[in-house]
Short mmCIF file of C-alpha atoms in Angstrom, two decimals:
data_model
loop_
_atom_site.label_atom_id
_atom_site.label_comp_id
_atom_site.label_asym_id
_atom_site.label_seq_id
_atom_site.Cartn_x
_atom_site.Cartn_y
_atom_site.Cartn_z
CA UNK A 1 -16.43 -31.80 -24.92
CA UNK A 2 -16.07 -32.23 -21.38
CA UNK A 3 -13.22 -30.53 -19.74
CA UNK A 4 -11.30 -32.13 -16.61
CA UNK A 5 -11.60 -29.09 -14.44
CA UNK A 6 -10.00 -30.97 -11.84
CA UNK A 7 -6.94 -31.48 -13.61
CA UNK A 8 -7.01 -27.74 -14.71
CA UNK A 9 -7.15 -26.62 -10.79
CA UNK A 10 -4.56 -28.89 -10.11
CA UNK A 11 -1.79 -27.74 -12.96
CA UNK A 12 -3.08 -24.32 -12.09
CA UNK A 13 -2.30 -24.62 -8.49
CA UNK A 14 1.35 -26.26 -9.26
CA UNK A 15 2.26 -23.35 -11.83
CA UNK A 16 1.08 -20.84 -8.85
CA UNK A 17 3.31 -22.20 -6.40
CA UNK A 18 6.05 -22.41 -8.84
CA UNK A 19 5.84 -19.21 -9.88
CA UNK A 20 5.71 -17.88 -6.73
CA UNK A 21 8.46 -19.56 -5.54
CA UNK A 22 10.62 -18.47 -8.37
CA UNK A 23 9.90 -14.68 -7.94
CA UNK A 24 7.82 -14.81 -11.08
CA UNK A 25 4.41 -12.87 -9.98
CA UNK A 26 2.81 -12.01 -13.32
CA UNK A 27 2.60 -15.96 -14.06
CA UNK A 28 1.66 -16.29 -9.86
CA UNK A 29 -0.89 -13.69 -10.73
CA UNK A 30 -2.17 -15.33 -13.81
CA UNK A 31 -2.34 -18.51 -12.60
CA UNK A 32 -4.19 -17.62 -9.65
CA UNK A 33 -6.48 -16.39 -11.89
CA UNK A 34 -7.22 -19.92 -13.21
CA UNK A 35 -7.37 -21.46 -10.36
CA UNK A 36 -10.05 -18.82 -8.65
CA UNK A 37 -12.31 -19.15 -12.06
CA UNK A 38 -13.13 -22.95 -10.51
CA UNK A 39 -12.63 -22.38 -7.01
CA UNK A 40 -13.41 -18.50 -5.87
CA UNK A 41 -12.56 -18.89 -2.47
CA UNK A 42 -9.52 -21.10 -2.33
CA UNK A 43 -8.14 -19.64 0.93
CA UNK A 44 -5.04 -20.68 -0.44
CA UNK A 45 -4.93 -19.51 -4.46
CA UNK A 46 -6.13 -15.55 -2.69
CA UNK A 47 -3.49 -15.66 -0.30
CA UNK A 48 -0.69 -16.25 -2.85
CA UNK A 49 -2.12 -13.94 -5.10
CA UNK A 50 -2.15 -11.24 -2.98
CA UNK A 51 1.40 -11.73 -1.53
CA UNK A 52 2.33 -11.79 -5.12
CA UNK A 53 0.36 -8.67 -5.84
CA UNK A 54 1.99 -6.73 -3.20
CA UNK A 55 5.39 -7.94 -4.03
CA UNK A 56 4.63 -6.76 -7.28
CA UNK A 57 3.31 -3.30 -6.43
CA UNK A 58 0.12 -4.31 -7.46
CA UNK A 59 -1.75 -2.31 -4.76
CA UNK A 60 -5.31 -2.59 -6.07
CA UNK A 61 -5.25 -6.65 -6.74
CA UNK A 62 -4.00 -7.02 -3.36
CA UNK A 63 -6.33 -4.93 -1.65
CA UNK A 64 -9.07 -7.24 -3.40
CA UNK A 65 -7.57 -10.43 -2.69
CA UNK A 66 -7.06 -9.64 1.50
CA UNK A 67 -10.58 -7.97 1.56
CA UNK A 68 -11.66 -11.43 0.11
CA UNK A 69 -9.88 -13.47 2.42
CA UNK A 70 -10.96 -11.04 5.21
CA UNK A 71 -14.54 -12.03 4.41
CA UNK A 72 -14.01 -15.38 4.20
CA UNK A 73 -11.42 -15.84 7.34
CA UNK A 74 -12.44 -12.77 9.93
CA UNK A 75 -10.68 -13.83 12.86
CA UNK A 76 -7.04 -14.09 10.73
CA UNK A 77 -4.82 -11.21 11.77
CA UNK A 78 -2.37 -11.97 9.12
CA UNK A 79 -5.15 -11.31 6.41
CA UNK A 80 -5.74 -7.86 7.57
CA UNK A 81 -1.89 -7.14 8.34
CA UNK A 82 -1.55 -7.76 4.72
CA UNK A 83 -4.65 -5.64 3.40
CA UNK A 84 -3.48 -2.75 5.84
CA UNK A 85 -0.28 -3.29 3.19
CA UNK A 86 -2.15 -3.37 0.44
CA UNK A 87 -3.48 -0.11 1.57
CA UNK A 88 -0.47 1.68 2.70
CA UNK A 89 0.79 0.78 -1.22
CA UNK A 90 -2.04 2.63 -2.25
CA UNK A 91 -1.65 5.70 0.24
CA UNK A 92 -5.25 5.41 1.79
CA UNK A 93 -4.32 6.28 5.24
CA UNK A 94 -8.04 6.38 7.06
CA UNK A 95 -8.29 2.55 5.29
CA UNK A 96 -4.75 1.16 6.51
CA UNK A 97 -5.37 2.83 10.23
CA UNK A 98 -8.52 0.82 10.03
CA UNK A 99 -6.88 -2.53 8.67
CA UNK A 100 -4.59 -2.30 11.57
CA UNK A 101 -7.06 -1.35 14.20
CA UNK A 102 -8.46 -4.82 12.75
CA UNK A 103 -5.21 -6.59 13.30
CA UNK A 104 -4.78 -5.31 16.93
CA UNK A 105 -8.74 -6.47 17.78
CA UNK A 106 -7.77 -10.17 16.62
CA UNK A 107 -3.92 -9.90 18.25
CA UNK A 108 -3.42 -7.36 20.60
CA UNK A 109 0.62 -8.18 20.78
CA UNK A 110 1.05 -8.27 17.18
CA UNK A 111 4.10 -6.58 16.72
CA UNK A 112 4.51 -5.51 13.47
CA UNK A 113 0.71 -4.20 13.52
CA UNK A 114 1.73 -1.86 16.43
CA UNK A 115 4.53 -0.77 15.30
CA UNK A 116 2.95 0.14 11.64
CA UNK A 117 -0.06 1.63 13.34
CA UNK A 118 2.30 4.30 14.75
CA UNK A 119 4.14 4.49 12.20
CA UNK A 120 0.91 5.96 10.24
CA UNK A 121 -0.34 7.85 12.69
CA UNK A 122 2.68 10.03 12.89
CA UNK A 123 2.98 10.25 9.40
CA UNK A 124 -0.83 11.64 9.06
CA UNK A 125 0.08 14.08 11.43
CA UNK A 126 2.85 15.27 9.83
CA UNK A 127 1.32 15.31 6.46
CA UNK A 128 -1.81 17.05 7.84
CA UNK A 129 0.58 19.79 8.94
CA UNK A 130 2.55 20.10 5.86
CA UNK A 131 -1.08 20.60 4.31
CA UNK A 132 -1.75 23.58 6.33
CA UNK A 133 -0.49 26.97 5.08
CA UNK A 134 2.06 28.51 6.98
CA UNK A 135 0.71 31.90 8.61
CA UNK A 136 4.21 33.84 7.70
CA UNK A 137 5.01 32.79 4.23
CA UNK A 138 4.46 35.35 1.72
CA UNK A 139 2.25 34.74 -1.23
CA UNK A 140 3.50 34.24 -4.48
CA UNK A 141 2.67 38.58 -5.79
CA UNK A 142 3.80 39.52 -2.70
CA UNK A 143 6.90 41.61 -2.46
CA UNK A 144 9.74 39.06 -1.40
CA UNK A 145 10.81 39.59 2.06
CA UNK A 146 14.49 39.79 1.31
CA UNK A 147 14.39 43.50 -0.02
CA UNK A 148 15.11 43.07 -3.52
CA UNK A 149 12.21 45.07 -4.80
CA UNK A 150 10.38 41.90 -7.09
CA UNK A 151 7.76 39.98 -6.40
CA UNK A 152 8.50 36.57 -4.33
CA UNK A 153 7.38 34.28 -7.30
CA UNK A 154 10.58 35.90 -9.57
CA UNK A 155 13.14 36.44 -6.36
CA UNK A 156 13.40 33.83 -3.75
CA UNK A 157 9.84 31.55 -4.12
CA UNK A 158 12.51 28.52 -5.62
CA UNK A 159 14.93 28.47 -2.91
CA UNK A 160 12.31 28.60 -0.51
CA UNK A 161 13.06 25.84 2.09
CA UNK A 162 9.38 25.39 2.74
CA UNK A 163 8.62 24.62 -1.06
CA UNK A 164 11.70 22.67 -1.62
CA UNK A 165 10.68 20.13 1.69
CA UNK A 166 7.12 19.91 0.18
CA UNK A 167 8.80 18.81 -2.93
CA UNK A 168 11.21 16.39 -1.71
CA UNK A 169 8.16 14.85 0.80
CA UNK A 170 5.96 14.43 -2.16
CA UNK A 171 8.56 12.59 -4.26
CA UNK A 172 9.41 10.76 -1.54
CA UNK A 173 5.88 9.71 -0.95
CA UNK A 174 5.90 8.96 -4.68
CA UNK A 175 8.59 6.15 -3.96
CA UNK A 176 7.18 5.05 -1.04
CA UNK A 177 10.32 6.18 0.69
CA UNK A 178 8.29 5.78 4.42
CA UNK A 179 11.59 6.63 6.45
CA UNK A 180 12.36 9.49 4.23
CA UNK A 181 8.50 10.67 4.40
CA UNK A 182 9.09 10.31 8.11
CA UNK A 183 12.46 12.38 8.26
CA UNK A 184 11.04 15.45 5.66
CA UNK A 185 7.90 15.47 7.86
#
């Protein structure tokens, strides 16, 4: 039995399209799928996939699908805007930096790039300084500093305003709250 792969491609590509156009990624995702089985490196089929992916919070599929496209188109800034997405999604800092850095070779007025570039570079400052331990915080046995006689871990080591922020930044990181991440830091 021979089957019409061309016909396949071609209801695969429609249900892609539609899917994407009504919001419905899983069956944008699928389909795209189908199509890239016959055709795996329809510029097209990638592209939709990965803006579905990301729309979706599907970090990893999208970082596959715009390093793809990357290969295959180098000199597109919008495919390595979107895979410096892909990778802020996914919290790799170094990788997004580097996806931008990309953008900014191929477009060096691309707006959204520069803006996002800074953007992360503040924000891995901020979070390398949260990571360092603060020189005049006691440690956890140590007697607390506001004279109660116990140890900081059972007196004030829960209201501490340092621990507290470090909580509140990592949830917010959690959410991909990036304004909130930017305010706590």
């Amino acid at each position: 039995m021979v089957i019409d792969t061309d016909w396949l491609v071609d209801f695969f590509r429609r249900q892609v399209r539609l899917g994407f156009d009504e919001g419905d990624y899983t069956r944008t995702r699928n389909c795209c799928n189908g199509v890239l089985r016959y055709l795996p490196a329809d510029i097209e089929t990638l592209t939709l996939l990965g803006e579905a992916a990301l729309a979706s919070h599907d970090s990893a599929t999208a970082r596959r699908a715009f390093e793809k496209l990357c290969e295959l188109e180098p000199l597109h800034a919008e495919h390595a805007m979107q895979l410096a997405k892909a990778y802020l999604q996914l919290q790799d800092w170094p990788a997004a930096h580097a996806a931008l850095l990309q953008v900014l070779e191929l477009n060096p007025e691309h707006a959204e790039a520069l803006a996002t570039r800074g953007l992360v570079e503040q924000l891995h400052q901020r979070l390398q300084q949260i990571d360092r331990p603060p020189t005049n915080e006691p440690g956890r046995n140590d007697p607390c500093p506001c004279g109660s006689g116990l140890k900081y871990k059972k007196c004030c080591l829960a209201n501490s305003t340092l621990q507290v922020l470090r909580q509140r930044l990592l949830e917010a990181v959690a959410a991909a709250n990036w304004q909130s991440v930017l305010s706590l830091a």
